[in-house]
Coordinates of C-alpha atoms and ligand atoms in Angstrom, one line a residue:
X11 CA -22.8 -7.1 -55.6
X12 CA -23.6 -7.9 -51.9
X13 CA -20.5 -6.9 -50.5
X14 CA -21.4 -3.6 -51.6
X15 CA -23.1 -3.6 -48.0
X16 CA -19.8 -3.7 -46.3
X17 CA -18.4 -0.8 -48.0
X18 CA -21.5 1.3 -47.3
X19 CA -20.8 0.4 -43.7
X20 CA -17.6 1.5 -43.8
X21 CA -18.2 4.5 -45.2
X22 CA -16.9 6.8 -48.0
X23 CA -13.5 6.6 -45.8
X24 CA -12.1 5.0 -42.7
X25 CA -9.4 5.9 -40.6
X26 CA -6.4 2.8 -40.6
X27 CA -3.2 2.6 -39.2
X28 CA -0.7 1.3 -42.1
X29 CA -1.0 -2.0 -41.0
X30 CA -4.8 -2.2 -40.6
X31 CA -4.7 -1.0 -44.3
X32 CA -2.3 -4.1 -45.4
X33 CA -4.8 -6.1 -43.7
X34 CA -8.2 -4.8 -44.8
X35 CA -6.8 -4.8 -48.3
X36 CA -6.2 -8.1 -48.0
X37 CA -9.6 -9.3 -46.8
X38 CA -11.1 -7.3 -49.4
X39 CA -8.5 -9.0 -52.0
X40 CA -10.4 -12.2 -51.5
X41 CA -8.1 -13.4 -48.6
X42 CA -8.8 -17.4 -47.5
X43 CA -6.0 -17.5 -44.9
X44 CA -3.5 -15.6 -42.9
X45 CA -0.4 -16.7 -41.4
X46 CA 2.4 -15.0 -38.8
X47 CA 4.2 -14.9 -35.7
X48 CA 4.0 -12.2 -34.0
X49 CA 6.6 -9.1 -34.1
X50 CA 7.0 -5.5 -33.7
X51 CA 5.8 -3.7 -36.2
X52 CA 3.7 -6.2 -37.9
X53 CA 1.7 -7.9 -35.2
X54 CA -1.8 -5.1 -36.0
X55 CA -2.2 -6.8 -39.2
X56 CA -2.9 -10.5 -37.7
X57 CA -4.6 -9.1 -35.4
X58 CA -7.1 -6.9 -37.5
X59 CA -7.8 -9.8 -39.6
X60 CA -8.4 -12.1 -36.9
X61 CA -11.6 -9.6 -34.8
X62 CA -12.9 -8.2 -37.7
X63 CA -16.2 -9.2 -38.6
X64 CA -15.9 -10.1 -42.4
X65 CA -13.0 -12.6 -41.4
X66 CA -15.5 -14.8 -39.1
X67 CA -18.0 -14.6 -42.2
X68 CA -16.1 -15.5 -45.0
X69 CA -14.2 -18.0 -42.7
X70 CA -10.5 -16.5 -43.2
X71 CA -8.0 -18.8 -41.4
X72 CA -6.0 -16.6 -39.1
X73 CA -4.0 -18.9 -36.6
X74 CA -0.5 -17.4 -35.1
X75 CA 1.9 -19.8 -36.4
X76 CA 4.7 -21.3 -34.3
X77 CA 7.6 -18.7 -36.3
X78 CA 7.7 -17.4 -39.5
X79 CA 9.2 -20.5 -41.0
X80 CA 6.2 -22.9 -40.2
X81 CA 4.1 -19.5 -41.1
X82 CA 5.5 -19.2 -45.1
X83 CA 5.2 -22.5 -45.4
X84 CA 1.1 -23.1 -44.4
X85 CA 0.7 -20.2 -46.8
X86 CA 2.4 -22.3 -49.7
X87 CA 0.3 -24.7 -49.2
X88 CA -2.9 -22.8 -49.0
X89 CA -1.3 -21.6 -52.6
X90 CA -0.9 -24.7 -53.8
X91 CA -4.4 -25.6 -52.9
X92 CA -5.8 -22.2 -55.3
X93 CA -6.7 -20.2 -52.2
X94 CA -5.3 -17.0 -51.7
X95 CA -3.0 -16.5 -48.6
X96 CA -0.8 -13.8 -46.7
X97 CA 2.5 -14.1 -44.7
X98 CA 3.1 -11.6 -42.0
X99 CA 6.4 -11.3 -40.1
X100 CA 9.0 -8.2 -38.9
X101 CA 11.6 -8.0 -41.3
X102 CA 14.0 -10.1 -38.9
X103 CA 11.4 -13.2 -39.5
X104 CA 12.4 -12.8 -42.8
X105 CA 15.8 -14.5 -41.8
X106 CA 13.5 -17.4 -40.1
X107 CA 11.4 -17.9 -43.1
X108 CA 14.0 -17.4 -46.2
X109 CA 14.6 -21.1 -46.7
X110 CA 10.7 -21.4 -47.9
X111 CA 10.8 -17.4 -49.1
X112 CA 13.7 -17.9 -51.6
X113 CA 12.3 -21.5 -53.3
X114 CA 8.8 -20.7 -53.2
X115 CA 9.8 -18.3 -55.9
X116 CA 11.5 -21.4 -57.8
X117 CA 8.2 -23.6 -57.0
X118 CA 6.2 -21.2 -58.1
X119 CA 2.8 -20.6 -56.5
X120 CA -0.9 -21.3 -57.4
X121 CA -3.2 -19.2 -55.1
X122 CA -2.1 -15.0 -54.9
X123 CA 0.6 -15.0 -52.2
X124 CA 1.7 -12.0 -50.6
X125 CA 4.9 -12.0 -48.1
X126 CA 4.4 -8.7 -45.9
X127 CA 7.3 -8.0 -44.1
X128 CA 7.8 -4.8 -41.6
X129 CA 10.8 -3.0 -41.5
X130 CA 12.0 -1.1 -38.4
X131 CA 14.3 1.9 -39.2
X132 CA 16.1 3.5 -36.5
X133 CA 15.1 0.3 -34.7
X134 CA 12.3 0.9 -32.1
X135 CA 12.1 -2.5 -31.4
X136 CA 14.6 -4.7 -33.2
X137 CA 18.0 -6.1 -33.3
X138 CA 18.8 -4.5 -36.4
X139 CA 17.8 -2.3 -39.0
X140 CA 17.8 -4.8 -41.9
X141 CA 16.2 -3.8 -45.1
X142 CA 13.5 -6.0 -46.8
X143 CA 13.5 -5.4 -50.2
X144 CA 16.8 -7.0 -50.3
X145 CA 14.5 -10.2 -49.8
X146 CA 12.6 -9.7 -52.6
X147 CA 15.8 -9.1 -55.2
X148 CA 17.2 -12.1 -53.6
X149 CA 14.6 -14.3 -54.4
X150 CA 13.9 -12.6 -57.9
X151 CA 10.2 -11.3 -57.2
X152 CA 8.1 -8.2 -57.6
X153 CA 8.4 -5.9 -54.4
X154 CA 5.8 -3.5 -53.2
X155 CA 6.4 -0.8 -50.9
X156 CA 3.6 2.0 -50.1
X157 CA 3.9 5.2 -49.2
X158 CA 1.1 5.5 -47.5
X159 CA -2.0 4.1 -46.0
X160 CA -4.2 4.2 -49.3
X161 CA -1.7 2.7 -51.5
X162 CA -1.0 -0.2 -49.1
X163 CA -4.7 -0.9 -49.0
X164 CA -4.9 -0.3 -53.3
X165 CA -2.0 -2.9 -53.2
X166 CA -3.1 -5.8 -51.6
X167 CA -5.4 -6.6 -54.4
X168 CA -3.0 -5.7 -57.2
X169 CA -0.5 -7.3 -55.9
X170 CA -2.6 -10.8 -55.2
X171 CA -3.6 -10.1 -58.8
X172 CA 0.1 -9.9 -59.8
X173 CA 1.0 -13.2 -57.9
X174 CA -1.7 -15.1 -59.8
X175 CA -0.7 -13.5 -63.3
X176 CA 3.1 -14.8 -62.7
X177 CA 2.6 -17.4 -60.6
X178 CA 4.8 -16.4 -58.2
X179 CA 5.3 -15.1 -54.6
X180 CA 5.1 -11.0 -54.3
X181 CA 6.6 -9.5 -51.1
X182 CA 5.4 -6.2 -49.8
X183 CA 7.4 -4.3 -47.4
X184 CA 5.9 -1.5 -45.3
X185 CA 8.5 0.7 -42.4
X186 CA 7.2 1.4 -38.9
X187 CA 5.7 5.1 -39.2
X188 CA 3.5 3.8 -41.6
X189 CA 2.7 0.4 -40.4
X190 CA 2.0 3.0 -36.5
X191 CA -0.1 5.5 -38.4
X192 CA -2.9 6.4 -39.0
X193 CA -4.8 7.9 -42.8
X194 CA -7.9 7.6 -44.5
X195 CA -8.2 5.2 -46.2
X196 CA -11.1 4.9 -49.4
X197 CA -12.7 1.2 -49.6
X198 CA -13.1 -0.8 -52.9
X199 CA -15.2 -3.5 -53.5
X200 CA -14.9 -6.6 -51.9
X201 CA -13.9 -9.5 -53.9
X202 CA -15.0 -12.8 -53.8
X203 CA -12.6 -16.1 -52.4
X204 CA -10.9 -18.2 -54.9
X205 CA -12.3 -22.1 -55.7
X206 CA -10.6 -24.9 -54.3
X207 CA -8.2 -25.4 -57.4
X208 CA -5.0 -27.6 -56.0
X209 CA -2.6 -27.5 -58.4
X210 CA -1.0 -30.5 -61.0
X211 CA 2.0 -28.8 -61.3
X212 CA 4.9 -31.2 -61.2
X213 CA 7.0 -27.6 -60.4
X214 CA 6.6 -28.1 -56.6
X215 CA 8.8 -30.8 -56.1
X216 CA 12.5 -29.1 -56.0
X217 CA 14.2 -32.1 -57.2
X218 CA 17.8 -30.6 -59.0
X219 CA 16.1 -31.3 -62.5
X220 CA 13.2 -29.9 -61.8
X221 CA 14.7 -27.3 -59.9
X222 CA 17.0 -26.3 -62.6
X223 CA 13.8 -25.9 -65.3
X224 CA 11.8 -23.8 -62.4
X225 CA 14.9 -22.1 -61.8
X226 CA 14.9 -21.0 -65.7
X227 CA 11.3 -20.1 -65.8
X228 CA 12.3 -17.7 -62.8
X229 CA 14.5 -15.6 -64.9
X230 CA 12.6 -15.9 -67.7
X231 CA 10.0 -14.0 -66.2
X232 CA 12.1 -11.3 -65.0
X233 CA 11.5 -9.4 -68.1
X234 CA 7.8 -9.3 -67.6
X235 CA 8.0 -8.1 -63.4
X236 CA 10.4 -5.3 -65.3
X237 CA 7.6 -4.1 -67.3
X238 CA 5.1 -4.7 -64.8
X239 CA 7.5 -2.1 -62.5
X240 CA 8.2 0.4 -65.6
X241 CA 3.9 0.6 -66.2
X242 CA 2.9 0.1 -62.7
X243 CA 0.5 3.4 -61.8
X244 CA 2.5 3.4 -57.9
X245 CA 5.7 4.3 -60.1
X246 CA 5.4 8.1 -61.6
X247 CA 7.4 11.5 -62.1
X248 CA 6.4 14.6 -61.0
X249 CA 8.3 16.8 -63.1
X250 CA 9.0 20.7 -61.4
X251 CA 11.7 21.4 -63.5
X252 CA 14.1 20.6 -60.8
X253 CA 17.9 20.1 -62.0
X254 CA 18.5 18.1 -58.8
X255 CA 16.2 14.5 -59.5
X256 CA 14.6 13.3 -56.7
X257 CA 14.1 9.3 -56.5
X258 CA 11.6 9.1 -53.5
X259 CA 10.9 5.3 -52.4
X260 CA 8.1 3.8 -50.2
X261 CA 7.2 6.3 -47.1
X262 CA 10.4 8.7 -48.6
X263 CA 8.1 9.8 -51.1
X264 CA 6.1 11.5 -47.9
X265 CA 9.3 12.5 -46.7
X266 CA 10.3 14.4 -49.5
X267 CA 6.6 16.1 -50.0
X268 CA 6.8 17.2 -46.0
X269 CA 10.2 18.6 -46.8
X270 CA 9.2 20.7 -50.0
X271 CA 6.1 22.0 -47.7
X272 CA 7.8 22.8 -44.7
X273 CA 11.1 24.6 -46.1
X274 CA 9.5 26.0 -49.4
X275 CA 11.3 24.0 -52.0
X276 CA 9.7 24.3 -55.2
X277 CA 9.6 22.8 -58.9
X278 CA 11.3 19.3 -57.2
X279 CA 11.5 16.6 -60.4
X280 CA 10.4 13.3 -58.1
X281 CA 10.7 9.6 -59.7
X282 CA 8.4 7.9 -56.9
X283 CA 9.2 4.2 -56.6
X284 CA 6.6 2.4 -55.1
X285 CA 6.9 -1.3 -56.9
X286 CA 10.1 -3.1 -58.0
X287 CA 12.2 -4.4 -60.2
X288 CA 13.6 -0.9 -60.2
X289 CA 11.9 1.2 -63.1
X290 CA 15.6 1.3 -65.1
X291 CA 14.2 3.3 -68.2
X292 CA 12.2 5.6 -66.0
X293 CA 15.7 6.3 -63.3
X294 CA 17.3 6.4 -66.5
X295 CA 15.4 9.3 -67.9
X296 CA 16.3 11.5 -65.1
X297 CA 19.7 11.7 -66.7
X298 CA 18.4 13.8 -70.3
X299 CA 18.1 16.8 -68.1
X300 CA 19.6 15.8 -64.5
X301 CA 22.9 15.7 -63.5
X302 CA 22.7 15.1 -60.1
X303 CA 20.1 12.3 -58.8
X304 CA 18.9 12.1 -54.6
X305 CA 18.2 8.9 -53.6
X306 CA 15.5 8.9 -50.2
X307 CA 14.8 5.5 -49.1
X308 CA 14.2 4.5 -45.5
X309 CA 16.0 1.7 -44.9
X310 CA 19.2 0.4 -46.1
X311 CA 20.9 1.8 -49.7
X312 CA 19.3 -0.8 -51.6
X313 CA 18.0 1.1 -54.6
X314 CA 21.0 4.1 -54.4
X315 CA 23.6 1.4 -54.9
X316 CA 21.0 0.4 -58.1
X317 CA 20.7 3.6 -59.0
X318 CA 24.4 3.9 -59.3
X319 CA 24.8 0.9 -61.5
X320 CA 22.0 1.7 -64.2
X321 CA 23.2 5.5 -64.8
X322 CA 27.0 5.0 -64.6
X323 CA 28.6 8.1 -65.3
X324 CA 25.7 10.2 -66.5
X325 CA 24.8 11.2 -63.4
X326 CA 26.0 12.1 -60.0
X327 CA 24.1 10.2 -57.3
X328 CA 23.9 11.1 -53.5
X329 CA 22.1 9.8 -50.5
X330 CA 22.9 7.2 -47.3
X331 CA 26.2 6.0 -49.2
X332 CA 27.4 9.7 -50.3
X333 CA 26.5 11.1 -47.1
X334 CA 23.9 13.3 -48.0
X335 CA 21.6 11.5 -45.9
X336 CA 22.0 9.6 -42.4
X337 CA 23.7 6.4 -43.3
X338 CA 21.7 5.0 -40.3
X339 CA 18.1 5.2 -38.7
X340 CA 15.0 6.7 -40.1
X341 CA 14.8 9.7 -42.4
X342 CA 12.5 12.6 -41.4
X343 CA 11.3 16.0 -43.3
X344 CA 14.3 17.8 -42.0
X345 CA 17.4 15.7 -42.5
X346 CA 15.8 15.2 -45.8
X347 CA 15.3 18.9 -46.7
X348 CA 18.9 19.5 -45.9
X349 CA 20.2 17.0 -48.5
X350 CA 17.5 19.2 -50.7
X351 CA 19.6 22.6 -50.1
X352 CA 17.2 23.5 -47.4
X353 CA 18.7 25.6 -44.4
X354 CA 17.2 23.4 -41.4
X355 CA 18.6 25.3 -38.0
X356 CA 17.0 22.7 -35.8
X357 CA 17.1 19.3 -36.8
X358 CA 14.6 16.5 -35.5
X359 CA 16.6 14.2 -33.7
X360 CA 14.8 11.2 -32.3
X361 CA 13.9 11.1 -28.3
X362 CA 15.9 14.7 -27.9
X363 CA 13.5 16.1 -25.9
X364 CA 12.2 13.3 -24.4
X365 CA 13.3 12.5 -20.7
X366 CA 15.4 9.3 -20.8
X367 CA 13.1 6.3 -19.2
X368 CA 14.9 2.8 -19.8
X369 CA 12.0 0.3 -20.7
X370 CA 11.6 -2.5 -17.2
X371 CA 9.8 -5.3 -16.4
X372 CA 6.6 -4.5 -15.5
X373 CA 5.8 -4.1 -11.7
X374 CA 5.0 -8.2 -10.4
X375 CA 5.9 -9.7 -13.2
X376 CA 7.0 -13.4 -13.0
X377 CA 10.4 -12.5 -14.8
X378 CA 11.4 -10.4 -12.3
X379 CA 11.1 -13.3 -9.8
X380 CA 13.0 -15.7 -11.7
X381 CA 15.9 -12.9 -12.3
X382 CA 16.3 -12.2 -8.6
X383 CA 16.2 -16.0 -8.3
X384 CA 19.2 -16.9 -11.1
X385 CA 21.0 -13.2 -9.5
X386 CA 21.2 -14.7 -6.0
X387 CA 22.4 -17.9 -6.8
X388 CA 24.9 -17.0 -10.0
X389 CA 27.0 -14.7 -7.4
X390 CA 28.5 -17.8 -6.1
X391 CA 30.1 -18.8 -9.6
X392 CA 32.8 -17.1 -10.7
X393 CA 32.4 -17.7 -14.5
X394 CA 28.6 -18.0 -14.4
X395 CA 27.3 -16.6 -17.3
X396 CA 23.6 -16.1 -18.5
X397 CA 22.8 -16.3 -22.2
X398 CA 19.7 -14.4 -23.1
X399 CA 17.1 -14.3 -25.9
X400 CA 14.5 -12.5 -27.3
X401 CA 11.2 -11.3 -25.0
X402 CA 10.1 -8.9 -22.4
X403 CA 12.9 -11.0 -20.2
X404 CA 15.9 -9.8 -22.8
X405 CA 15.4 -6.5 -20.2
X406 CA 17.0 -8.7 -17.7
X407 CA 20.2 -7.1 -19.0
X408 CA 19.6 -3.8 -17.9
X409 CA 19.5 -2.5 -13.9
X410 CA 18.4 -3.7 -11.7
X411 CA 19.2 -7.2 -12.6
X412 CA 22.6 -6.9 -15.4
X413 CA 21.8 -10.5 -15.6
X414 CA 22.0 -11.2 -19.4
X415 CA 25.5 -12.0 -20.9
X416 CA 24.1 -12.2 -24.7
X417 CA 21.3 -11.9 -26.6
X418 CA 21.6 -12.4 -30.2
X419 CA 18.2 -13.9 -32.2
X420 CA 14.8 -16.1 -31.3
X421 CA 16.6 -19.0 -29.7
X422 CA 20.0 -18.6 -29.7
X423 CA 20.0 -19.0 -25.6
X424 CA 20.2 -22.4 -25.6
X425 CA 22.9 -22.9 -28.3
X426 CA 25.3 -20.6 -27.3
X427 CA 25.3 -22.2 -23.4
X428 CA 26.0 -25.3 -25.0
X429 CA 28.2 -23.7 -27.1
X430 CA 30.0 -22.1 -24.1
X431 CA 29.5 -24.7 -22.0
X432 CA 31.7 -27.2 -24.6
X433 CA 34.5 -24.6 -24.2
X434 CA 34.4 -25.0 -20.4
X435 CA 32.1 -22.4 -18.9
X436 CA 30.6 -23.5 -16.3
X437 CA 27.8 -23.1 -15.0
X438 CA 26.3 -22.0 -18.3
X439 CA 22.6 -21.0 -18.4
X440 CA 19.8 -19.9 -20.9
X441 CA 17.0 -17.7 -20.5
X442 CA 14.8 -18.3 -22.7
X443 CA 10.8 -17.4 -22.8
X444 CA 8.0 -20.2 -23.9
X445 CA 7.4 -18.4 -27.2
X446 CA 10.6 -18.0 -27.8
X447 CA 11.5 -21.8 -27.1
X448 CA 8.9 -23.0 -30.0
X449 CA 9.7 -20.5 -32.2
X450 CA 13.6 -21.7 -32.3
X451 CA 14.6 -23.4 -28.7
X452 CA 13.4 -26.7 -29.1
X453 CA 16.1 -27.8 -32.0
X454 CA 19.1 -26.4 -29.8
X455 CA 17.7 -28.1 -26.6
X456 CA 18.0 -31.3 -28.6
X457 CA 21.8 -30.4 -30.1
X458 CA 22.4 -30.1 -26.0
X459 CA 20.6 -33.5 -25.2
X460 CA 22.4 -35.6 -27.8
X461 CA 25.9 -34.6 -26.4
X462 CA 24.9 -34.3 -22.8
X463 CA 25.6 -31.0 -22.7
X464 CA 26.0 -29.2 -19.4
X465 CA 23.5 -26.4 -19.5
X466 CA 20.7 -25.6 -17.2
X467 CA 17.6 -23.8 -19.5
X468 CA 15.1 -21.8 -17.9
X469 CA 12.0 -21.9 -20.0
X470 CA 10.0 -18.3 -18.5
X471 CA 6.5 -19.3 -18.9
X472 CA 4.4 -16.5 -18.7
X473 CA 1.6 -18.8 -20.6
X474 CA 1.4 -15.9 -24.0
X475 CA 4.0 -13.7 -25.9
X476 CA 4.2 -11.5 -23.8
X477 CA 6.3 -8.6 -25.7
X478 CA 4.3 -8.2 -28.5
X479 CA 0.7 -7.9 -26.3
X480 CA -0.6 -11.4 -25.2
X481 CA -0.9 -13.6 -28.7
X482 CA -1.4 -17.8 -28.0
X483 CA 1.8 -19.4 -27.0
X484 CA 2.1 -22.4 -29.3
X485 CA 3.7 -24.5 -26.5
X486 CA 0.9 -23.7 -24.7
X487 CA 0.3 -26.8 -21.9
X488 CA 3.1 -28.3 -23.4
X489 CA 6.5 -27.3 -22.3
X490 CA 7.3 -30.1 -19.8
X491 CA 6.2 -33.0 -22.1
X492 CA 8.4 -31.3 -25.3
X493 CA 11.5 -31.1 -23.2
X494 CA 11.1 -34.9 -21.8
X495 CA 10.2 -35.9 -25.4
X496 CA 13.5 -34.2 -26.6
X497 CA 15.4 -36.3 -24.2
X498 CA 16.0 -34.2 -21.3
X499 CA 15.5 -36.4 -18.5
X500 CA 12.3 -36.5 -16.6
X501 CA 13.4 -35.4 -13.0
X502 CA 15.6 -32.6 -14.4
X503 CA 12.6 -30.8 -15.9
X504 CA 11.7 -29.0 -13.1
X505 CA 8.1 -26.4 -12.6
X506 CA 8.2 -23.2 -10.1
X507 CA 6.2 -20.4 -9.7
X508 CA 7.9 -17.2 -9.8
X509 CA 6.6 -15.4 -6.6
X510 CA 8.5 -13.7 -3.9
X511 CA 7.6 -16.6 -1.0
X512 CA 8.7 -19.1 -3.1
X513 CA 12.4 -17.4 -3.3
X514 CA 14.0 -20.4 -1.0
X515 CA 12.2 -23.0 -3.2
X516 CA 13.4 -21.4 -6.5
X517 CA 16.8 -20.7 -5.4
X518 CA 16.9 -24.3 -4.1
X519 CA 16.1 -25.6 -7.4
X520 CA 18.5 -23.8 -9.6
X521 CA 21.0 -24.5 -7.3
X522 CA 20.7 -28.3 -7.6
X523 CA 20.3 -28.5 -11.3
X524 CA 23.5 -26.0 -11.8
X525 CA 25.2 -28.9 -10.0
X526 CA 23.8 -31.5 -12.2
X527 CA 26.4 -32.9 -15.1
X528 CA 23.8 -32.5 -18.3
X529 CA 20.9 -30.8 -19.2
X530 CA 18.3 -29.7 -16.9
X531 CA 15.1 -27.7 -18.1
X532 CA 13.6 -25.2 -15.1
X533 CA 10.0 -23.9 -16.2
X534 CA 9.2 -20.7 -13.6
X535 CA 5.3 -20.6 -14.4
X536 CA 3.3 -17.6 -14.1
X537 CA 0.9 -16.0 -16.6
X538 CA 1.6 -12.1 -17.8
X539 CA 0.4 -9.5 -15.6
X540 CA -1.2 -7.8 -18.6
X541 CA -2.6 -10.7 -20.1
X542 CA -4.0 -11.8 -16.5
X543 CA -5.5 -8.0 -16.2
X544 CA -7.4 -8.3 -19.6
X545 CA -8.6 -12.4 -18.5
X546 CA -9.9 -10.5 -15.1
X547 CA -11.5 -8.1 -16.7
X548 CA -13.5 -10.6 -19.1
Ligands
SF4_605 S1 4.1 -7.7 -20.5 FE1 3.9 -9.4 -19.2 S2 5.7 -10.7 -19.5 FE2 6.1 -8.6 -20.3 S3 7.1 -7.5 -18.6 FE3 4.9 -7.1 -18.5 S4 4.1 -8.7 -17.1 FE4 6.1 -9.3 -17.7

């Protein structure tokens, strides 16, 4: 085959993070298009697909989407028109997206589609520590979750595979250490793309009596994804004799195997679970000569609480729910040996030894500007109150600045001003970045412009997203033209730069549109220090 001559380039093995695994598998998988928006822990995978070489030759479509809504949905499509096509978000785009996640599993798809979503335990750089898989249960669909680099690579084209053979979406779910890590990783063949082949079905149009037929078909399936789970080759025992069992899910499984190494435990009796439905018959066999089963997931209790229901009173279970584990944040070798019976005298604890260094704006950055700007003038107000979202600019709320009162999810700025604002707070401001705004501002802005709200939304424009390391800003050019076309009045859409001479300007300006009686859009405009380095450079 001629793609042979990529794998010989590659070599026997290559070194991937996690996430350059997901999205080499996926390439290799016969990939035609990838959608995402970017987010912390997922953004490598985009990212990988979009610079690597293969991508440009077989013409993969790798566009950063305007959130992970619009994202899930462009991938249907590209499933509905035969081609097979990847979703990539951070597990709190999962939320965004779920409206299109939960039906397509009711439409059905066409083309493999694979939903990767990244989970951040212990959250590095989240909101909140919300677990994935619950996703996939939800919507009744296959789950995959590696536990390491190799497997997520081996995945991808099983589980596009998988998605073709049901005809429905699979979701794999990787966790931050091994989306940030890196393994060698052994290369298959490459596969070829599949033919333009839009589909007839009548399946995708989720009219209640069609729904209600695609609905059935759903669970009539879930037999066969049970089977699938029970067989699947990323689902095996290890069986050491071990009275205590030893379910070890997704990156656990590593856990678990660090543990045994580093504190001598021997003869463990280990169910991996690396692909859902849950294995029942194979969790239930622990029970012939277990009494006592330890659940290690990272991640939420999703497959203890299972565990619980399919053995009943045959066995004892333990983990994040019994206390035997942390109930929050990620798991490591040693608080995992201790609920193994291991003495552990010194315990890993995240950042113990690490000097503590609050994150900050970097030094000239444009935020900083409009932050001394909106602190100078705010001090007036007695009840002024700042609502904040989600970017590099949510650090607002910490020293120097204390500016932010709130900041909640992508867009919620603007609606809870207004929201505030129709209780009587007054003046009532959003920060919001330009990303940001696409992803979910522009809807509220146009809640605040039907009822006249009184709100004054700064729209940071730092021309990229800046948190996540400089991806296309869909707005991009945009911003003032959106906001007029949404109805906020032309001469209350007002531009700055954010620059320390321009301080009487700036202060002038939010000043006046404070004062106006409905809403008023301020764009501060100046493009990321980091992003502007890397343009220099060029
Ligand atoms: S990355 Fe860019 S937007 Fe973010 S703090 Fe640094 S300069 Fe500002």
């Amino acid at each position: 085959m001629g793609h042979k001559k990529y794998n010989s380039f590659l070599m026997e093995k290559t070194l991937l993070l996690g996430d350059e695994a997901v999205a080499l598998g996926a390439i290799y998988a016969g990939l035609s298009g990838v959608y995402a928006y970017p987010g912390t822990p997922s953004t490598e995978i985009t990212e990988f697909i979009q610079n690597n070489p293969l991508s440009k030759e077989r013409k993969i479509h790798s566009r950063w989407c305007t959130n992970e809504k619009t994202a899930m949905e462009a991938a249907l499509g590209m499933s509905y028109a035969g081609k097979r096509a990847l979703v990539c978000m951070k597990h709190v785009g999962m939320n965004v997206c779920a409206d299109a996640f939960v039906n397509s599993a009711v439409t059905g798809v066409n083309g493999g589609l694979v939903v990767l979503a990244a989970d951040d335990p212990s959250m590095h750089s989240s909101q909140n520590e919300q677990d994935s898989r619950f996703y996939g249960k939800f919507a009744m669909i296959p789950v995959f979750e590696p536990s390491n680099q190799q497997e997520a690579f081996d995945m991808m084209s099983i589980a596009f595979d998988l998605s073709e053979r049901l005809k429905e979406p699979v979701l794999m779910r990787v966790v931050t250490r091994l989306a940030h890590s890196r393994a060698a990783v052994e290369i298959s063949d490459i596969k070829p793309e599949n033919a333009f082949n839009p589909s007839t079905s009548r399946g995708w149009v989720l009219l209640p009596g069609i729904a209600k037929k695609q609905y059935a078909a759903l669970i009539e399936k879930q037999p066969e994804m049970k089977a699938v789970a029970e067989n699947s080759k990323f689902n095996r025992f290890e069986d050491g004799g071990s009275s205590l069992a030893v379910i070890a899910c997704g990156i656990g499984y590593n856990y678990v195997k660090e543990a045994a190494e580093n504190y001598g435990i021997k003869g463990l009796k280990i169910l991996k679970i690396s692909q859902y439905p849950l294995p029942e018959k194979a969790v239930l066999s622990l029970t012939k000569d277990c009494k006592k089963i330890l659940v290690v997931e990272d991640g939420q209790p999703v497959v203890e609480e299972d565990v619980k229901r399919v053995v009943g009173d045959k066995a004892e279970v333990l983990g994040r729910l019994t206390g035997d584990l942390p109930r929050q944040g990620e798991l490591n070798p040693d608080n995992v040996a201790k609920a193994l019976g291991a003495k552990v005298e010194t315990e890993f604890v995240q950042g113990k030894n690490l000097a503590a260094r609050p994150p900050q704006l970097c030094q000239g950055c444009g935020h900083r500007d409009v932050y001394g700007a909106l602190k100078e003038v705010i001090t007036k107000y007695e009840n002024a109150r700042v609502f904040g979202d989600i970017g590099c600019y949510t650090l607002g709320a910490l020293p120097p600045f204390q500016a932010l009162a709130s900041c909640v999810d992508m867009g919620a700025s603007i609606t809870m001003a207004k929201g505030a604002a129709d209780a009587g707070l007054f003046p009532s401001i959003a920060v919001i970045g330009d990303s940001t705004f696409t992803h979910s501002g522009m809807t509220g802005l146009l809640d605040a412009v039907n009822e006249k709200a009184n709100i004054t939304v700064i729209i940071s424009d730092n021309l990229t997203t800046g948190m996540t390391g400089g991806q296309d800003s869909a707005g991009l050019n945009k911003y003032e033209a959106i906001c007029i076309g949404l109805g906020v009045e032309p001469e209350h859409v007002r531009v700055v730069v954010p620059m320390p001479k321009n301080m009487p300007e700036i202060t002038r300006i939010i000043e006046e549109e404070i004062n106006y009686n409905g809403v008023s859009v301020i764009i501060p405009r100046r493009e990321c220090m980091q992003t502007l380095k890397r343009h220099k450079k060029k």
